[in-house]
Amino acid sequence: MGYVFDLGSVLNGKYLDWFLIGLATTLALTVAAWCLAMAMGIILTLVRMIPFPPLGWFVALYVEYHRNVPLLVQIFVWYFGVPSLLPRPARQWINAHHGEFLLAAIALGLAAAAYVAEDIRSGIRSIPKAQYESARSIGFGYLGAMGYVVLPQALRIAVPPLINQTLLLFKNTSLAMAIGVGELTYRTREVESYTFKTFEAFAVATAIYLAISFGIMALGSWSGHRLKLETR
Amino acid sequence: MLEILENNWLLFLVGQYPHGPIGGLAMTLFMASISLALCFPFAIALALARLSPYRWLRLPATAIVHTVRGLPLIMFIFWTYFFSPLIIGRAVGGVETLVIALVIYEAAYLSEIIRAGIEGLPKGQVEAATSLGLRYWPTTFKVVLPQALHNMLPSMVSQFVSTIKETSLGYVISAHELTFAAAQVNNVLLTQPFEVYGILALTYFALCFALTSLARFIERRISGDRGGTPGVTIAA
């Protein structure tokens, strides 16, 4: 076919800059959403531990909504839907301050929080009840038994699945391109449409995604081996 | 909200059919079902390759699975979008593109489920089959896979749910599925995005929640089977 594969054509000057800006945006989006996911995930777990059923139902509904609706649709609800409910000044502020990044981070973070909450919960469930009971029997109160005995072990168990969630979150940031966030996938399409070097542009993006994903995967399996030995 | 549904329910369900291509929820379900069905043989092959004693089979299969898991689905969709015309020699529609990308993507994830299912079987099953004189393929297809796939039924249903959710990316390459239909409705109405996308989210929720509940139900049935019914219990 005579197609000349020429990486140099997309890896110089302004196109290289676009890739780098895209990568930086992807990473920023990952970090922002990750922080929100962890905070919200811990809050949801704590709320679920309060022995008042309606709160438990609320958390369950939250988790089910975020697990059963496509992430892209959740992003659309936040990007197109939520601002339309806000008063005009708030909408104007969002439009003037890269609202797409903010709303994408909220959508991604809240969705990941549902999974984070589930991971922490199954960590807590996997600690034998005897651990809690023996802590109570040697004189710890509820908070002491949870805080010093159960949670440290539970969080340890939850670390590998949480790293896996981080990988999914990182990959999911690519969906933000659909609402015009200038992350890696979006910039790659831009480079492609300016240079017509389709395969080169996507090869670069693929390599970047893979490098970071493999890094996170390695961290996950390393932590899996490290933390496994010392529980129970 | 009800008014939007009243005026557009047909578009949500079947797209512009019969005045145009079939779309909406029908297309979403069609794409998800066919992707899952088509990825099945690949998933089994990948799982068997990853469990094989031969390095030259194990390593490439492992590499494929890790590569697929390391990339966003959207990257696969774009690769398929650009590559398939080169291979097939003609322009490829959004639906075909999405199905091809989903088959590759889901095969890797499904193969991990199948592998876990096979590894979860008691070792005695293979040993018993071998001692009866069965070779590798009969052991695999008559003893190992039927049991593994039965135990994996709940995970398969969950896999179907993720596939349904992933078809929403068809929006990006203009495959006429449910999300695309909602975007069309939104573009016509312009003033009620929260309602339109709310309906969209609720539709997916109703569908997928029903399926995840089904998965949970099957899971309970299966672990009940394993638990105590006489005749099914495997002496461990």
Short mmCIF file of C-alpha atoms in Angstrom, two decimals:
data_model
loop_
_atom_site.label_atom_id
_atom_site.label_comp_id
_atom_site.label_asym_id
_atom_site.label_seq_id
_atom_site.Cartn_x
_atom_site.Cartn_y
_atom_site.Cartn_z
CA MET A 1 0.00 0.00 0.00
CA GLY A 2 3.04 2.19 0.28
CA TYR A 3 2.05 3.66 3.61
CA VAL A 4 5.13 5.07 5.30
CA PHE A 5 4.93 4.80 9.06
CA ASP A 6 6.62 7.94 10.29
CA LEU A 7 6.47 8.60 14.01
CA GLY A 8 8.60 11.72 13.63
CA SER A 9 5.76 13.50 11.87
CA VAL A 10 3.59 13.49 14.98
CA LEU A 11 6.32 13.72 17.58
CA ASN A 12 7.69 17.15 16.94
CA GLY A 13 6.93 20.78 17.63
CA LYS A 14 3.33 21.66 18.23
CA TYR A 15 2.03 18.08 17.93
CA LEU A 16 4.40 16.83 20.61
CA ASP A 17 3.11 19.67 22.77
CA TRP A 18 -0.48 18.58 22.17
CA PHE A 19 0.33 15.06 23.28
CA LEU A 20 2.04 16.37 26.40
CA ILE A 21 -0.84 18.71 27.23
CA GLY A 22 -3.25 15.83 26.66
CA LEU A 23 -1.24 13.55 28.94
CA ALA A 24 -1.06 16.24 31.63
CA THR A 25 -4.84 16.73 31.42
CA THR A 26 -5.44 12.97 31.61
CA LEU A 27 -3.23 12.74 34.70
CA ALA A 28 -4.81 15.81 36.32
CA LEU A 29 -8.27 14.38 35.69
CA THR A 30 -7.20 11.03 37.14
CA VAL A 31 -5.78 12.64 40.27
CA ALA A 32 -8.77 14.96 40.81
CA ALA A 33 -11.29 12.17 40.32
CA TRP A 34 -9.19 9.79 42.44
CA CYS A 35 -9.19 12.15 45.43
CA LEU A 36 -12.95 12.63 45.14
CA ALA A 37 -13.45 8.86 44.77
CA MET A 38 -11.41 8.03 47.88
CA ALA A 39 -13.04 10.72 50.03
CA MET A 40 -16.55 9.85 48.88
CA GLY A 41 -15.82 6.11 49.09
CA ILE A 42 -14.72 6.40 52.72
CA ILE A 43 -17.73 8.58 53.56
CA LEU A 44 -20.10 6.04 51.97
CA THR A 45 -18.46 3.21 53.91
CA LEU A 46 -18.78 5.11 57.19
CA VAL A 47 -22.40 6.02 56.47
CA ARG A 48 -23.19 2.39 55.74
CA MET A 49 -21.74 1.37 59.14
CA ILE A 50 -24.25 3.56 60.99
CA PRO A 51 -26.95 1.18 62.25
CA PHE A 52 -29.89 3.13 60.76
CA PRO A 53 -31.39 1.19 57.80
CA PRO A 54 -32.46 4.12 55.54
CA LEU A 55 -28.83 5.30 55.41
CA GLY A 56 -27.75 1.83 54.35
CA TRP A 57 -30.40 1.82 51.61
CA PHE A 58 -29.21 5.20 50.41
CA VAL A 59 -25.64 3.94 50.06
CA ALA A 60 -26.86 0.77 48.32
CA LEU A 61 -28.88 2.87 45.86
CA TYR A 62 -25.88 5.12 45.26
CA VAL A 63 -23.68 2.12 44.52
CA GLU A 64 -26.27 0.45 42.26
CA TYR A 65 -26.89 3.63 40.25
CA HIS A 66 -23.21 4.11 39.55
CA ARG A 67 -22.62 0.47 38.72
CA ASN A 68 -25.60 0.01 36.42
CA VAL A 69 -25.53 3.19 34.34
CA PRO A 70 -22.84 3.55 31.65
CA LEU A 71 -20.14 5.97 32.72
CA LEU A 72 -20.54 7.97 29.52
CA VAL A 73 -24.20 8.55 30.39
CA GLN A 74 -23.25 9.62 33.91
CA ILE A 75 -20.83 12.10 32.39
CA PHE A 76 -23.59 13.41 30.10
CA VAL A 77 -25.97 13.80 33.03
CA TRP A 78 -23.36 15.91 34.82
CA TYR A 79 -22.21 17.87 31.80
CA PHE A 80 -25.49 18.55 30.00
CA GLY A 81 -28.02 17.93 32.73
CA VAL A 82 -26.85 19.31 36.04
CA PRO A 83 -25.83 22.81 34.87
CA SER A 84 -29.31 23.29 33.41
CA LEU A 85 -30.70 22.99 36.93
CA LEU A 86 -28.32 25.57 38.36
CA PRO A 87 -29.03 29.31 38.56
CA ARG A 88 -27.68 31.38 35.68
CA PRO A 89 -24.63 32.87 37.49
CA ALA A 90 -23.43 29.41 38.47
CA ARG A 91 -23.82 28.27 34.86
CA GLN A 92 -21.88 31.26 33.60
CA TRP A 93 -19.12 30.60 36.10
CA ILE A 94 -18.91 26.98 34.94
CA ASN A 95 -18.77 28.01 31.29
CA ALA A 96 -16.03 30.51 32.00
CA HIS A 97 -13.86 28.14 34.05
CA HIS A 98 -13.44 24.97 31.97
CA GLY A 99 -16.58 23.42 33.38
CA GLU A 100 -16.10 20.32 31.26
CA PHE A 101 -12.99 19.35 33.24
CA LEU A 102 -14.67 20.01 36.57
CA LEU A 103 -17.86 18.15 35.68
CA ALA A 104 -15.95 15.22 34.16
CA ALA A 105 -13.88 14.96 37.34
CA ILE A 106 -17.07 14.97 39.45
CA ALA A 107 -18.75 12.32 37.28
CA LEU A 108 -15.66 10.08 37.18
CA GLY A 109 -14.95 10.52 40.89
CA LEU A 110 -18.48 9.84 42.08
CA ALA A 111 -18.73 6.75 39.87
CA ALA A 112 -15.41 5.37 41.12
CA ALA A 113 -16.49 6.11 44.71
CA ALA A 114 -19.20 3.44 44.40
CA TYR A 115 -16.55 0.84 43.58
CA VAL A 116 -14.15 2.15 46.23
CA ALA A 117 -16.87 1.86 48.88
CA GLU A 118 -17.53 -1.74 47.81
CA ASP A 119 -13.82 -2.60 47.97
CA ILE A 120 -13.43 -1.16 51.46
CA ARG A 121 -16.59 -2.91 52.59
CA SER A 122 -15.46 -6.29 51.34
CA GLY A 123 -12.11 -5.65 53.03
CA ILE A 124 -13.92 -5.09 56.32
CA ARG A 125 -16.11 -8.15 55.77
CA SER A 126 -13.10 -10.36 55.15
CA ILE A 127 -11.74 -9.69 58.64
CA PRO A 128 -12.94 -12.53 60.88
CA LYS A 129 -15.43 -11.38 63.47
CA ALA A 130 -13.25 -12.94 66.16
CA GLN A 131 -10.74 -10.15 65.57
CA TYR A 132 -13.32 -7.58 66.60
CA GLU A 133 -14.58 -9.70 69.48
CA SER A 134 -11.17 -10.36 70.93
CA ALA A 135 -10.33 -6.66 70.68
CA ARG A 136 -13.52 -5.89 72.59
CA SER A 137 -12.77 -8.60 75.17
CA ILE A 138 -9.37 -7.14 76.00
CA GLY A 139 -11.01 -3.81 76.70
CA PHE A 140 -11.19 -1.81 73.44
CA GLY A 141 -14.38 0.12 72.83
CA TYR A 142 -16.21 0.03 69.46
CA LEU A 143 -14.07 2.79 67.95
CA GLY A 144 -10.86 1.41 69.39
CA ALA A 145 -11.55 -2.09 68.09
CA MET A 146 -12.44 -0.75 64.66
CA GLY A 147 -9.69 1.85 64.49
CA TYR A 148 -6.79 -0.19 65.88
CA VAL A 149 -7.67 -3.76 64.95
CA VAL A 150 -10.23 -4.16 62.17
CA LEU A 151 -9.66 -1.18 59.84
CA PRO A 152 -5.86 -1.43 59.56
CA GLN A 153 -6.21 -5.05 58.45
CA ALA A 154 -9.23 -4.32 56.23
CA LEU A 155 -7.52 -1.44 54.43
CA ARG A 156 -4.50 -3.64 53.79
CA ILE A 157 -6.70 -6.20 52.12
CA ALA A 158 -8.44 -3.42 50.17
CA VAL A 159 -5.21 -1.96 48.73
CA PRO A 160 -4.81 -4.27 45.69
CA PRO A 161 -8.45 -3.87 44.55
CA LEU A 162 -8.17 -0.12 45.10
CA ILE A 163 -5.10 0.01 42.86
CA ASN A 164 -7.14 -1.89 40.28
CA GLN A 165 -9.84 0.79 40.59
CA THR A 166 -7.16 3.41 39.99
CA LEU A 167 -6.28 1.68 36.73
CA LEU A 168 -9.93 1.66 35.65
CA LEU A 169 -10.29 5.31 36.61
CA PHE A 170 -7.19 6.22 34.60
CA LYS A 171 -8.58 4.43 31.54
CA ASN A 172 -12.03 5.90 32.01
CA THR A 173 -10.73 9.46 31.82
CA SER A 174 -10.65 8.85 28.06
CA LEU A 175 -14.46 9.13 28.06
CA ALA A 176 -14.13 12.81 28.95
CA MET A 177 -13.22 13.45 25.31
CA ALA A 178 -16.93 13.08 24.52
CA ILE A 179 -17.65 16.35 26.33
CA GLY A 180 -14.60 18.11 24.95
CA VAL A 181 -12.07 17.76 27.76
CA GLY A 182 -8.68 18.11 26.07
CA GLU A 183 -7.24 14.90 27.48
CA LEU A 184 -4.99 12.42 25.73
CA THR A 185 -7.59 10.78 23.47
CA TYR A 186 -9.06 14.15 22.48
CA ARG A 187 -5.63 15.59 21.65
CA THR A 188 -4.74 12.46 19.70
CA ARG A 189 -7.76 12.97 17.48
CA GLU A 190 -6.68 16.58 17.07
CA VAL A 191 -3.17 15.59 16.02
CA GLU A 192 -4.71 13.04 13.68
CA SER A 193 -7.00 15.49 11.97
CA TYR A 194 -4.21 18.06 11.53
CA THR A 195 -1.52 15.67 10.26
CA PHE A 196 -3.61 12.88 8.65
CA LYS A 197 -1.08 10.55 10.30
CA THR A 198 -3.77 8.36 11.85
CA PHE A 199 -1.73 5.32 12.77
CA GLU A 200 1.21 7.29 14.10
CA ALA A 201 -1.00 9.47 16.28
CA PHE A 202 -2.87 6.54 17.77
CA ALA A 203 0.32 4.51 18.17
CA VAL A 204 1.76 7.28 20.34
CA ALA A 205 -1.40 7.51 22.46
CA THR A 206 -1.58 3.71 22.78
CA ALA A 207 2.03 3.56 23.93
CA ILE A 208 1.44 6.26 26.54
CA TYR A 209 -1.72 4.60 27.90
CA LEU A 210 -0.02 1.21 28.02
CA ALA A 211 3.10 2.49 29.76
CA ILE A 212 1.07 4.06 32.56
CA SER A 213 -1.38 1.15 32.82
CA PHE A 214 1.44 -1.37 33.07
CA GLY A 215 3.00 0.76 35.80
CA ILE A 216 -0.24 0.70 37.79
CA MET A 217 -0.69 -3.05 37.15
CA ALA A 218 2.85 -3.74 38.39
CA LEU A 219 2.16 -1.69 41.51
CA GLY A 220 -1.03 -3.70 42.01
CA SER A 221 0.57 -7.10 41.79
CA TRP A 222 3.54 -5.99 43.89
CA SER A 223 1.23 -4.74 46.64
CA GLY A 224 -0.81 -7.94 46.32
CA HIS A 225 2.26 -10.02 47.11
CA ARG A 226 3.55 -7.66 49.78
CA LEU A 227 0.35 -7.31 51.74
CA LYS A 228 -0.90 -10.86 51.39
CA LEU A 229 1.80 -12.45 53.55
CA GLU A 230 1.09 -10.46 56.63
CA THR A 231 -2.67 -10.75 57.06
CA ARG A 232 -4.28 -13.41 59.23
CA MET B 1 -40.21 14.14 31.69
CA LEU B 2 -43.32 12.13 30.86
CA GLU B 3 -44.00 14.34 27.90
CA ILE B 4 -40.54 13.67 26.48
CA LEU B 5 -41.12 9.96 26.90
CA GLU B 6 -44.55 10.17 25.34
CA ASN B 7 -43.21 11.90 22.24
CA ASN B 8 -40.00 9.96 21.83
CA TRP B 9 -40.44 6.49 23.26
CA LEU B 10 -40.32 4.93 19.81
CA LEU B 11 -37.01 6.65 19.05
CA PHE B 12 -35.59 5.40 22.36
CA LEU B 13 -36.74 1.87 21.62
CA VAL B 14 -35.96 1.29 17.94
CA GLY B 15 -34.37 4.51 16.63
CA GLN B 16 -35.68 5.83 13.32
CA TYR B 17 -36.85 2.40 12.20
CA PRO B 18 -38.81 1.82 9.89
CA HIS B 19 -37.92 5.20 8.30
CA GLY B 20 -34.22 4.74 8.84
CA PRO B 21 -31.69 2.43 10.42
CA ILE B 22 -32.76 0.46 13.46
CA GLY B 23 -31.36 1.95 16.63
CA GLY B 24 -32.10 2.81 20.23
CA LEU B 25 -32.50 0.16 22.88
CA ALA B 26 -33.00 -2.57 20.26
CA MET B 27 -29.60 -1.82 18.73
CA THR B 28 -27.97 -1.61 22.17
CA LEU B 29 -29.24 -5.08 23.07
CA PHE B 30 -28.41 -6.48 19.66
CA MET B 31 -24.82 -5.23 19.77
CA ALA B 32 -24.27 -6.40 23.34
CA SER B 33 -25.68 -9.89 22.66
CA ILE B 34 -23.82 -10.44 19.44
CA SER B 35 -20.53 -9.16 20.88
CA LEU B 36 -20.77 -11.48 23.85
CA ALA B 37 -21.71 -14.44 21.65
CA LEU B 38 -18.89 -13.79 19.19
CA CYS B 39 -16.23 -13.22 21.85
CA PHE B 40 -16.96 -16.53 23.53
CA PRO B 41 -14.74 -18.83 21.41
CA PHE B 42 -11.88 -16.32 21.59
CA ALA B 43 -12.27 -16.05 25.36
CA ILE B 44 -12.15 -19.84 25.80
CA ALA B 45 -9.11 -20.08 23.54
CA LEU B 46 -7.34 -17.31 25.48
CA ALA B 47 -8.18 -18.89 28.83
CA LEU B 48 -6.93 -22.33 27.73
CA ALA B 49 -3.79 -20.78 26.28
CA ARG B 50 -3.08 -18.96 29.54
CA LEU B 51 -3.45 -22.21 31.48
CA SER B 52 -1.47 -24.30 29.04
CA PRO B 53 1.84 -25.83 30.09
CA TYR B 54 3.50 -24.45 26.94
CA ARG B 55 5.30 -21.15 27.25
CA TRP B 56 4.86 -20.27 23.60
CA LEU B 57 1.10 -20.35 24.09
CA ARG B 58 1.01 -18.85 27.55
CA LEU B 59 3.18 -15.81 26.93
CA PRO B 60 1.40 -14.36 23.88
CA ALA B 61 -2.01 -14.98 25.47
CA THR B 62 -0.90 -13.26 28.65
CA ALA B 63 0.50 -10.36 26.62
CA ILE B 64 -2.78 -9.97 24.73
CA VAL B 65 -4.86 -9.98 27.89
CA HIS B 66 -2.64 -7.45 29.65
CA THR B 67 -2.50 -5.17 26.62
CA VAL B 68 -6.26 -5.15 26.25
CA ARG B 69 -6.73 -4.50 29.96
CA GLY B 70 -4.20 -1.68 29.85
CA LEU B 71 -5.98 0.34 27.18
CA PRO B 72 -9.20 2.34 27.30
CA LEU B 73 -11.97 0.78 25.19
CA ILE B 74 -12.19 3.98 23.20
CA MET B 75 -8.66 3.36 21.88
CA PHE B 76 -9.79 -0.01 20.53
CA ILE B 77 -12.80 1.57 18.94
CA PHE B 78 -10.62 4.09 17.13
CA TRP B 79 -8.10 1.45 16.06
CA THR B 80 -10.91 -0.71 14.70
CA TYR B 81 -12.44 2.32 13.04
CA PHE B 82 -9.22 3.08 11.15
CA PHE B 83 -7.97 -0.45 10.57
CA SER B 84 -11.05 -2.38 9.44
CA PRO B 85 -11.49 -0.46 6.16
CA LEU B 86 -7.88 -1.34 5.33
CA ILE B 87 -8.48 -5.03 5.99
CA ILE B 88 -12.02 -5.37 4.63
CA GLY B 89 -11.45 -2.98 1.77
CA ARG B 90 -14.57 -0.87 2.21
CA ALA B 91 -15.95 1.67 4.61
CA VAL B 92 -17.14 0.08 7.83
CA GLY B 93 -20.21 1.29 9.67
CA GLY B 94 -20.36 2.36 13.29
CA VAL B 95 -22.23 -0.72 14.44
CA GLU B 96 -19.77 -3.15 12.85
CA THR B 97 -16.84 -1.17 14.22
CA LEU B 98 -18.23 -1.20 17.73
CA VAL B 99 -19.02 -4.91 17.62
CA ILE B 100 -15.50 -5.79 16.42
CA ALA B 101 -13.90 -3.61 19.11
CA LEU B 102 -16.17 -5.06 21.80
CA VAL B 103 -15.45 -8.64 20.73
CA ILE B 104 -11.70 -8.08 21.16
CA TYR B 105 -12.09 -6.15 24.40
CA GLU B 106 -14.62 -8.44 26.04
CA ALA B 107 -12.78 -11.59 24.98
CA ALA B 108 -9.84 -10.58 27.14
CA TYR B 109 -12.00 -9.86 30.18
CA LEU B 110 -14.17 -12.94 29.68
CA SER B 111 -11.07 -15.13 29.35
CA GLU B 112 -10.02 -14.03 32.84
CA ILE B 113 -13.44 -15.04 34.17
CA ILE B 114 -13.23 -18.42 32.45
CA ARG B 115 -9.67 -18.94 33.66
CA ALA B 116 -10.74 -18.24 37.24
CA GLY B 117 -13.63 -20.66 36.76
CA ILE B 118 -11.31 -23.40 35.54
CA GLU B 119 -8.79 -22.75 38.29
CA GLY B 120 -11.60 -22.84 40.84
CA LEU B 121 -12.51 -26.43 40.00
CA PRO B 122 -11.24 -29.11 42.36
CA LYS B 123 -8.06 -30.65 41.01
CA GLY B 124 -9.53 -34.11 41.42
CA GLN B 125 -11.80 -33.49 38.41
CA VAL B 126 -8.92 -33.42 35.96
CA GLU B 127 -7.12 -36.22 37.76
CA ALA B 128 -10.21 -38.41 37.71
CA ALA B 129 -10.74 -37.74 34.00
CA THR B 130 -7.10 -38.55 33.28
CA SER B 131 -7.26 -41.76 35.29
CA LEU B 132 -10.30 -42.78 33.28
CA GLY B 133 -8.10 -42.52 30.23
CA LEU B 134 -9.45 -39.23 28.82
CA ARG B 135 -6.97 -37.10 26.93
CA TYR B 136 -6.60 -33.32 27.12
CA TRP B 137 -9.39 -32.25 24.73
CA PRO B 138 -12.13 -34.60 25.99
CA THR B 139 -11.15 -33.71 29.56
CA THR B 140 -11.39 -30.02 28.71
CA PHE B 141 -14.63 -30.10 26.75
CA LYS B 142 -16.52 -32.81 28.62
CA VAL B 143 -15.33 -32.41 32.19
CA VAL B 144 -13.66 -29.07 32.86
CA LEU B 145 -15.47 -26.48 30.72
CA PRO B 146 -19.07 -27.57 31.38
CA GLN B 147 -18.54 -27.32 35.13
CA ALA B 148 -16.47 -24.16 34.96
CA LEU B 149 -18.98 -22.41 32.71
CA HIS B 150 -21.86 -23.46 34.95
CA ASN B 151 -20.11 -22.00 37.99
CA MET B 152 -19.29 -18.88 36.01
CA LEU B 153 -22.87 -18.19 34.98
CA PRO B 154 -23.31 -15.22 37.35
CA SER B 155 -20.06 -13.65 36.10
CA MET B 156 -21.25 -14.12 32.53
CA VAL B 157 -24.42 -12.20 33.26
CA SER B 158 -22.34 -9.41 34.83
CA GLN B 159 -20.18 -9.47 31.74
CA PHE B 160 -23.31 -8.98 29.64
CA VAL B 161 -24.14 -5.96 31.81
CA SER B 162 -20.72 -4.41 31.25
CA THR B 163 -21.06 -5.05 27.53
CA ILE B 164 -24.44 -3.28 27.48
CA LYS B 165 -22.87 -0.34 29.29
CA GLU B 166 -19.92 -0.26 26.91
CA THR B 167 -22.13 -0.08 23.82
CA SER B 168 -22.91 3.47 24.95
CA LEU B 169 -19.53 4.40 23.43
CA GLY B 170 -21.19 3.83 20.08
CA TYR B 171 -22.21 7.46 20.51
CA VAL B 172 -18.63 8.53 19.80
CA ILE B 173 -18.58 6.85 16.37
CA SER B 174 -22.25 7.50 15.58
CA ALA B 175 -23.50 3.94 15.94
CA HIS B 176 -27.23 4.36 16.35
CA GLU B 177 -27.80 2.92 19.80
CA LEU B 178 -29.60 4.12 22.91
CA THR B 179 -27.21 6.89 23.96
CA PHE B 180 -27.10 8.18 20.39
CA ALA B 181 -30.90 8.23 20.29
CA ALA B 182 -31.01 10.25 23.51
CA ALA B 183 -28.47 12.71 22.11
CA GLN B 184 -30.72 13.12 19.06
CA VAL B 185 -33.74 13.82 21.25
CA ASN B 186 -31.68 16.29 23.25
CA ASN B 187 -30.57 18.09 20.10
CA VAL B 188 -34.19 18.52 19.03
CA LEU B 189 -35.49 19.70 22.41
CA LEU B 190 -32.43 21.70 23.49
CA THR B 191 -34.05 22.96 26.69
CA GLN B 192 -34.42 19.87 28.87
CA PRO B 193 -31.07 18.07 28.94
CA PHE B 194 -31.45 16.92 32.54
CA GLU B 195 -34.75 15.23 31.79
CA VAL B 196 -33.51 13.59 28.56
CA TYR B 197 -30.30 12.24 30.06
CA GLY B 198 -32.17 11.34 33.25
CA ILE B 199 -34.50 9.16 31.20
CA LEU B 200 -31.49 7.65 29.48
CA ALA B 201 -29.78 6.88 32.80
CA LEU B 202 -32.98 5.39 34.25
CA THR B 203 -33.46 3.19 31.18
CA TYR B 204 -29.97 1.75 31.48
CA PHE B 205 -30.43 1.43 35.22
CA ALA B 206 -33.67 -0.54 34.94
CA LEU B 207 -32.19 -2.89 32.37
CA CYS B 208 -28.81 -3.45 34.02
CA PHE B 209 -30.14 -3.59 37.57
CA ALA B 210 -32.57 -6.30 36.54
CA LEU B 211 -29.68 -8.25 35.04
CA THR B 212 -27.34 -7.79 38.03
CA SER B 213 -30.16 -8.94 40.30
CA LEU B 214 -30.53 -11.98 38.08
CA ALA B 215 -26.79 -12.60 38.39
CA ARG B 216 -27.05 -12.44 42.17
CA PHE B 217 -30.00 -14.82 42.13
CA ILE B 218 -28.15 -17.36 39.99
CA GLU B 219 -25.11 -17.00 42.21
CA ARG B 220 -27.17 -17.90 45.27
CA ARG B 221 -28.70 -20.87 43.44
CA ILE B 222 -25.32 -22.15 42.35
CA SER B 223 -23.67 -21.80 45.74
CA GLY B 224 -26.78 -23.50 47.17
CA ASP B 225 -26.15 -26.36 44.74
CA ARG B 226 -22.59 -26.64 45.91
CA GLY B 227 -23.56 -26.27 49.54
CA GLY B 228 -25.69 -29.22 50.41
CA THR B 229 -28.05 -30.85 47.95
CA PRO B 230 -27.26 -34.55 48.07
CA GLY B 231 -25.91 -35.93 44.84
CA VAL B 232 -24.37 -32.65 43.72
CA THR B 233 -21.99 -32.27 46.60
CA ILE B 234 -18.41 -32.92 45.72
CA ALA B 235 -16.50 -34.61 48.51
CA ALA B 236 -13.62 -32.24 49.14
#
